Each structure stands twice: as C-alpha cells, then as structure tokens.
C-alpha cells in the first residue's frame, strides 16, 4: 500500500471524562499543539512538553562519530549510578539519555530515573525484568530501534505503574505489547508490522488519551477502542481497514488512507462532541452513506476528498469547512447545505472545495449566494 505524506484527521471535541484527572483547558492546548505539528509533518517524534522547552537541552555525538561496539554484555551499575553508555545530567538527575549511540542492548536503568531515552539505536530485544528496578519511570522512549514482539518479555512493562508515555514507533513489532500500565496516557506504535488489535490488547487503559497506530497493516480493530474512556486521539491512518472501528473515541480519530467504503448510519451520532472528520483517500461511495451520516451539529470540518462520491452529502448548517476535491461529483445540490433558503436560514460554510470533480462552475444554482453567504473560498 502506498505511503503518502498527507495526514488526515477525524477530530472530535474534547471531553473531560478522564475521572477528573485532566481539565478541559489542558486537553485543548494539547490538541492545538498536535494540529500545528500535523500540518508541518506527517509524523512528529518530538515529545510534547507542557513547558516551552525541555527541562534539559542535551547533545550527543552523531552516529558517524560513534565507534562500532562489539556487543558488550550489559553491566549492571549500582542503583544510583548512571550507566557508562549513557548521560545523566546532574541538573536533571531523573533523566537518562542513551539515544543515538548504536547500542544493541538496553543498559541498566537506575531506580531514580523518570525519563529514559533509548531511541535511534540498534536494540532488537527487551528482556523480562529490564525495567523492574525503575518503577518511577514516567517517560520511556524506545522508538527507531529494531525491537520485535518475539524478543520482548511478556510482562516487561508490568511494574511501571507510573508510566505515562511509551514510544515504540518505528520498530518490528507484530502485535501491541500487553499488558500495559493503567497509568499510560500516550502509546506510540506507528510504523510497525501490526495487523490486528484484539480487545484485550488495550484493556484497562482508561487513562489513555492518545493512541498512535498509523502506518501498520491493521485490517481489524473490532471493539478494542470501546473501553478507552479518556481517549482524545486515535491515529489509524495508513492501514488496511475496510470498515470503521467499533466505538469512536470521545474526541479525535484519524482514518485516512484505508479501504473504508461505508459508514453506519448513526456512527457519528454516538460522539456528540465531534469537531473534525477527516476520511480522505478511502473508497467511500454515496451508496455506503445514509442521507444524514454527516448531519451532525457539532462537526466544524469535514474532509472526504479523494473518495468515490458522486453527490455532495448532506451536511449540517454549522459546518465551516468542507473538502470534496478529487471525487466524481457531477451536480451541485443546494439542499446539501440548506434545506430552506431564505434570509434567516443559511449555511455557516466558509470553505468549499469541489475541484477535481465532474462539475462546472455554471452548475452552481442561483440561490447559492444566499445559502452560502459566509463562504470566502469556493473552488470548482
């Protein structure tokens, strides 16, 4: 399946159902940060800091300056000492930096550590008990390695009851690690070889706010998202899904670049705070949609570009941005936007893209300016 750079979101509104743990202002700031980053790159590996800058700015030698290692045996340091393979800055004593050093194994993690960085190495395995000493860990970065599911201990993360962010993207995983700590807030598993996510894989993660599973080979999600009560973002783009997952997250979902052809009638009605729906580059047809599939008063942005639609689907008058470019639409029906056209009834649509369809500008009906009076961009 082609790997494109466009990242398209299905974004929903924020909900404070995380057992009072996070307030709405924090979640909104987090989502605004994510949206800014998603516009500039297809995936951002830089962890999100609530402060303006990391607590410690560190540097390390480039990969070309590091002498090849002869796969030494891991040496267990004293519980308070920093392993010789890593850096533990004295002014940030709870952090350990072991990234980009051509390591083939995981060094011992001292018990005081809360933030550990192993990314950009050559690690292939995580032995059982590798983190049993580091029960204070909150942030664990293991992305950009060669870790496989077969060489990962079954309960390797079992004792990390304070872990909030786990980065395992860009590895060779074929399944979601399980069990995972209930404290987890972010789980990064993009760019692996995962094909299926059973419900038990994410069981108990009621504090999880962000789940990244893009660029895998997932063909089935089942009901694995249903128990994730605090979920804000679920990135399932660039997979092999043929139907939408059971149970939308409360807030945000990405399903672009899959093979979805239909959506159940009440699918989006189950998430009344849904703000953004982005499902471009699928196989959606008008036959696979009901007349009111997208007629939700909460949706502000709807991206259905590069599908197989022949008609403009009916949308709510609260919608502000509608992207339909690259379909097969051959008519402009004003009833898709306004059921009644008069001075008091009009659409709040600001941006409408219909370019790349089988429709001409002279097909726009004469009452369109009255219905679409707020539109600043209409591309045909």
XYZ file of C-alpha atoms in Angstrom:
380
model
C 0.000 0.000 0.000
C 1.471 3.435 -0.895
C 2.755 5.553 1.902
C 1.779 9.173 1.360
C 2.668 12.199 3.360
C -0.746 13.724 3.821
C -2.059 13.168 7.281
C -5.781 13.449 7.599
C -7.687 13.518 10.819
C -11.088 12.706 12.124
C -11.098 15.044 15.044
C -13.673 15.183 17.740
C -14.405 17.616 20.534
C -12.875 17.389 23.926
C -14.440 15.603 26.816
C -13.468 15.725 30.461
C -14.388 12.148 31.272
C -10.948 11.076 32.468
C -12.070 10.646 36.062
C -11.240 14.278 36.827
C -7.577 13.785 36.061
C -7.225 16.340 33.241
C -9.068 19.601 32.762
C -10.518 20.879 29.504
C -8.016 23.731 29.063
C -5.059 21.322 29.199
C -6.650 18.991 26.655
C -7.448 21.893 24.328
C -3.855 23.128 24.474
C -2.636 19.601 23.753
C -4.879 19.292 20.692
C -3.895 22.709 19.361
C -0.248 21.667 19.622
C -0.966 18.413 17.797
C -2.808 20.171 14.955
C 0.057 22.622 14.454
C 2.530 19.760 14.229
C 0.365 17.629 11.908
C 0.241 20.460 9.361
C 4.019 20.631 9.106
C 4.951 16.930 9.025
C 3.395 13.531 8.585
C 4.637 12.394 11.968
C 6.426 14.155 14.758
C 8.620 12.176 17.116
C 9.473 15.106 19.383
C 7.696 14.534 22.708
C 5.218 17.195 23.728
C 6.399 19.337 26.611
C 3.886 21.344 28.569
C 6.676 23.839 29.186
C 8.015 25.942 26.317
C 11.278 23.984 26.248
C 12.619 20.699 27.632
C 13.892 20.725 31.171
C 17.361 19.918 29.875
C 18.895 20.658 26.479
C 21.330 17.871 25.757
C 23.629 16.936 22.911
C 25.206 13.706 21.779
C 27.772 12.620 19.179
C 26.475 11.912 15.709
C 26.176 8.311 14.566
C 29.222 8.717 12.309
C 31.403 9.699 15.281
C 30.469 6.698 17.387
C 32.843 3.774 17.181
C 31.153 0.416 16.426
C 30.521 -1.628 19.537
C 31.388 -5.307 19.856
C 28.057 -6.082 21.529
C 29.366 -5.985 25.124
C 27.406 -7.652 27.838
C 25.232 -5.202 29.804
C 26.922 -4.230 33.050
C 24.606 -3.678 35.976
C 25.537 -0.420 37.640
C 24.791 0.468 41.219
C 21.156 1.561 41.660
C 22.196 5.228 41.989
C 24.896 5.350 39.275
C 24.490 6.242 35.615
C 25.497 3.519 33.107
C 28.707 4.346 31.239
C 26.855 4.076 27.918
C 24.534 6.963 28.802
C 24.427 10.531 30.067
C 22.671 11.518 33.291
C 22.964 15.311 33.630
C 23.394 16.471 37.235
C 20.909 19.323 36.776
C 18.250 16.869 35.565
C 19.013 13.868 37.746
C 15.827 11.943 36.920
C 16.644 11.717 33.182
C 18.927 9.265 31.376
C 19.960 9.808 27.737
C 21.158 6.746 25.837
C 19.886 7.694 22.378
C 21.767 7.569 19.052
C 24.720 5.507 20.288
C 24.448 2.330 18.185
C 23.508 0.333 21.275
C 22.425 -3.277 20.716
C 21.159 -3.823 24.251
C 19.392 -1.851 26.979
C 21.687 -0.685 29.796
C 20.646 -0.955 33.414
C 18.202 1.787 34.458
C 18.840 3.276 37.937
C 15.847 3.358 40.237
C 15.685 7.166 40.469
C 15.025 7.641 36.740
C 11.722 9.065 35.471
C 12.647 9.932 31.866
C 14.691 7.450 29.823
C 15.631 7.806 26.148
C 16.804 4.763 24.139
C 15.656 5.906 20.691
C 17.741 5.716 17.489
C 19.754 2.634 18.417
C 20.050 -0.979 17.207
C 18.204 -2.709 20.049
C 16.391 -5.895 18.962
C 15.156 -7.311 22.277
C 13.813 -6.291 25.687
C 14.413 -8.964 28.292
C 11.910 -9.783 31.008
C 12.625 -7.642 34.064
C 14.531 -4.978 32.114
C 12.666 -2.181 33.893
C 11.741 -3.866 37.177
C 14.210 -1.683 39.068
C 12.907 1.558 37.504
C 9.404 1.679 38.935
C 9.392 5.513 38.921
C 9.533 5.734 35.107
C 7.060 8.187 33.556
C 8.518 8.586 30.064
C 10.154 5.764 28.077
C 11.421 6.321 24.520
C 12.298 3.181 22.539
C 11.424 4.332 19.027
C 13.630 3.897 15.964
C 15.124 0.576 17.027
C 14.682 -2.995 15.729
C 12.630 -4.460 18.569
C 10.453 -7.452 17.659
C 7.462 -8.839 19.543
C 9.080 -12.278 19.748
C 12.055 -10.847 21.639
C 10.083 -8.780 24.115
C 9.316 -10.057 27.609
C 5.639 -10.831 28.197
C 5.334 -8.514 31.206
C 8.260 -6.209 30.534
C 6.216 -3.076 31.342
C 4.189 -4.702 34.118
C 5.814 -2.941 37.085
C 5.864 0.557 35.577
C 2.753 1.752 37.358
C 3.643 5.438 36.860
C 4.470 5.266 33.157
C 2.572 7.908 31.152
C 4.262 7.958 27.731
C 5.629 4.958 25.846
C 7.310 5.368 22.439
C 7.726 2.160 20.417
C 7.161 3.524 16.912
C 9.496 2.536 14.071
C 10.300 -0.968 15.293
C 9.479 -4.506 14.096
C 6.505 -5.219 16.357
C 3.772 -7.530 15.061
C 1.386 -7.043 17.985
C 0.508 -4.492 20.639
C 2.524 -5.138 23.824
C 0.290 -6.376 26.604
C -0.376 -5.914 29.443
C 0.367 -2.209 29.684
C 0.242 0.038 32.784
C -3.134 1.605 33.544
C -1.335 4.922 34.090
C -0.428 5.211 30.396
C -1.553 8.423 28.661
C 0.239 8.152 25.295
C 1.070 4.990 23.350
C 3.115 5.346 20.145
C 3.147 2.259 17.896
C 3.208 3.743 14.387
C 5.462 2.319 11.662
C 5.464 -1.290 12.843
C 4.053 -4.532 11.371
C 0.888 -4.886 13.456
C -2.048 -6.457 11.589
C -4.695 -6.942 14.276
C -5.599 -5.322 17.598
C -7.689 -7.635 19.815
C -9.880 -6.055 22.532
C -7.659 -7.462 25.283
C -4.597 -5.611 23.956
C -5.792 -2.234 25.260
C -7.864 -3.489 28.159
C -7.792 -1.351 31.295
C -6.169 1.705 29.694
C -8.868 4.076 30.872
C -6.374 6.959 31.251
C -5.052 6.703 27.681
C -5.530 9.984 25.803
C -3.511 9.364 22.609
C -3.078 6.156 20.597
C -0.831 6.148 17.515
C -1.159 3.116 15.226
C -0.650 4.643 11.789
C 1.476 3.028 9.063
C 0.873 -0.558 10.121
C -1.029 -3.362 8.363
C -4.120 -3.389 10.567
C -7.183 -4.901 8.921
C -9.287 -5.300 12.050
C -9.784 -3.232 15.199
C -13.008 -4.779 16.483
C -14.120 -3.234 19.770
C -10.620 -2.527 21.059
C -11.321 1.227 21.436
C -14.540 0.920 23.412
C -13.058 0.850 26.902
C -10.736 3.818 26.369
C -12.803 6.392 28.242
C -10.246 9.219 28.127
C -9.134 8.795 24.516
C -8.685 12.086 22.656
C -6.734 10.917 19.611
C -6.644 7.584 17.800
C -4.437 7.604 14.712
C -5.332 4.642 12.480
C -4.359 6.182 9.161
C -2.352 4.293 6.533
C -3.630 0.817 7.389
C -5.771 -1.846 5.702
C -9.084 -1.174 7.467
C -12.206 -1.892 5.419
C -14.692 -0.656 7.998
C -14.704 1.944 10.732
C -13.766 0.628 14.193
C -16.489 -0.136 16.705
C -16.690 2.699 19.188
C -15.388 6.145 18.333
C -13.019 7.769 20.795
C -14.641 10.647 22.603
C -12.647 13.264 20.751
C -10.328 12.582 17.825
C -9.756 9.880 15.233
C -7.719 9.507 12.042
C -8.819 7.029 9.389
C -7.263 8.431 6.229
C -5.608 6.151 3.668
C -7.547 2.978 4.386
C -10.064 0.986 2.328
C -13.314 2.045 4.022
C -16.328 2.059 1.691
C -19.268 2.588 4.070
C -20.164 4.155 7.425
C -23.041 3.012 9.697
C -25.996 5.419 9.843
C -25.552 6.536 13.461
C -21.778 6.217 13.651
C -21.006 9.899 14.286
C -24.125 10.491 16.344
C -22.550 8.372 19.084
C -19.928 11.075 19.562
C -21.902 14.322 20.058
C -18.778 16.449 20.572
C -17.194 15.522 17.266
C -15.492 18.539 15.692
C -13.319 17.299 12.833
C -13.943 14.388 10.470
C -11.127 13.603 8.068
C -11.507 10.467 5.973
C -9.796 11.243 2.701
C -8.244 8.605 0.438
C -10.667 5.796 1.204
C -13.303 4.191 -1.021
C -16.433 5.944 0.249
C -19.461 5.994 -2.063
C -22.899 7.577 -1.718
C -24.361 4.085 -1.570
C -22.350 3.435 1.597
C -23.708 6.528 3.363
C -27.144 7.380 4.702
C -28.698 10.777 3.994
C -27.757 12.035 7.469
C -24.414 10.343 8.102
C -22.578 13.669 8.391
C -25.514 15.822 9.513
C -24.102 16.409 12.986
C -24.391 19.870 14.533
C -21.005 19.578 16.261
C -18.867 18.915 13.157
C -16.940 22.003 12.023
C -14.638 20.453 9.421
C -15.334 17.534 7.081
C -12.702 16.128 4.726
C -13.968 13.496 2.285
C -11.550 14.287 -0.512
C -10.270 11.590 -2.866
C -13.075 9.107 -2.419
C -15.719 7.896 -4.915
C -18.610 10.208 -4.127
C -20.910 11.252 -6.983
C -23.121 13.598 -4.965
C -22.469 16.130 -2.240
C -23.556 14.516 1.043
C -25.966 16.413 3.239
C -24.181 18.407 5.932
C -25.282 20.479 8.896
C -25.556 24.257 8.633
C -22.935 24.592 11.401
C -20.222 23.091 9.185
C -17.437 25.578 8.395
C -15.024 23.709 6.096
C -15.924 21.037 3.523
C -13.312 19.291 1.377
C -14.653 17.184 -1.502
C -11.918 17.546 -4.104
C -10.866 14.530 -6.130
C -14.236 12.735 -6.171
C -16.694 12.040 -9.016
C -19.331 14.659 -8.122
C -21.329 15.819 -11.160
C -24.025 18.079 -9.674
C -24.322 20.949 -7.208
C -27.338 20.467 -4.960
C -28.053 23.421 -2.699
C -30.207 21.166 -0.500
C -26.984 19.509 0.679
C -26.251 22.738 2.552
C -29.632 24.410 3.190
C -32.961 22.601 3.491
C -34.659 26.012 3.252
C -33.072 29.047 1.599
C -34.128 32.449 2.912
C -32.815 35.400 4.897
C -32.970 33.568 8.227
C -31.754 30.133 7.066
C -28.247 29.839 5.704
C -25.093 27.767 5.968
C -22.084 28.837 8.028
C -19.761 27.221 5.496
C -16.594 29.254 4.896
C -14.514 26.941 2.689
C -15.872 24.611 -0.015
C -13.573 22.646 -2.302
C -15.049 20.817 -5.276
C -12.069 20.972 -7.626
C -11.080 17.768 -9.371
C -14.698 16.638 -9.872
C -17.039 16.351 -12.875
C -18.783 19.638 -12.132
C -18.587 23.044 -13.827
C -18.863 26.479 -12.251
C -22.007 27.268 -14.235
C -23.698 24.369 -12.426
C -23.894 26.437 -9.238
C -27.595 27.320 -8.677
C -28.634 30.998 -8.486
C -29.691 30.762 -4.828
C -26.236 29.537 -3.756
C -25.016 33.043 -2.723
C -27.946 33.350 -0.325
C -27.398 29.920 1.224
C -23.581 30.132 1.244
C -23.334 33.808 2.162
C -20.476 33.238 4.619
C -18.288 31.349 2.175
C -14.963 33.033 1.443
C -13.489 30.214 -0.669
C -15.386 28.114 -3.221
C -13.168 26.135 -5.596
C -14.736 24.279 -8.514
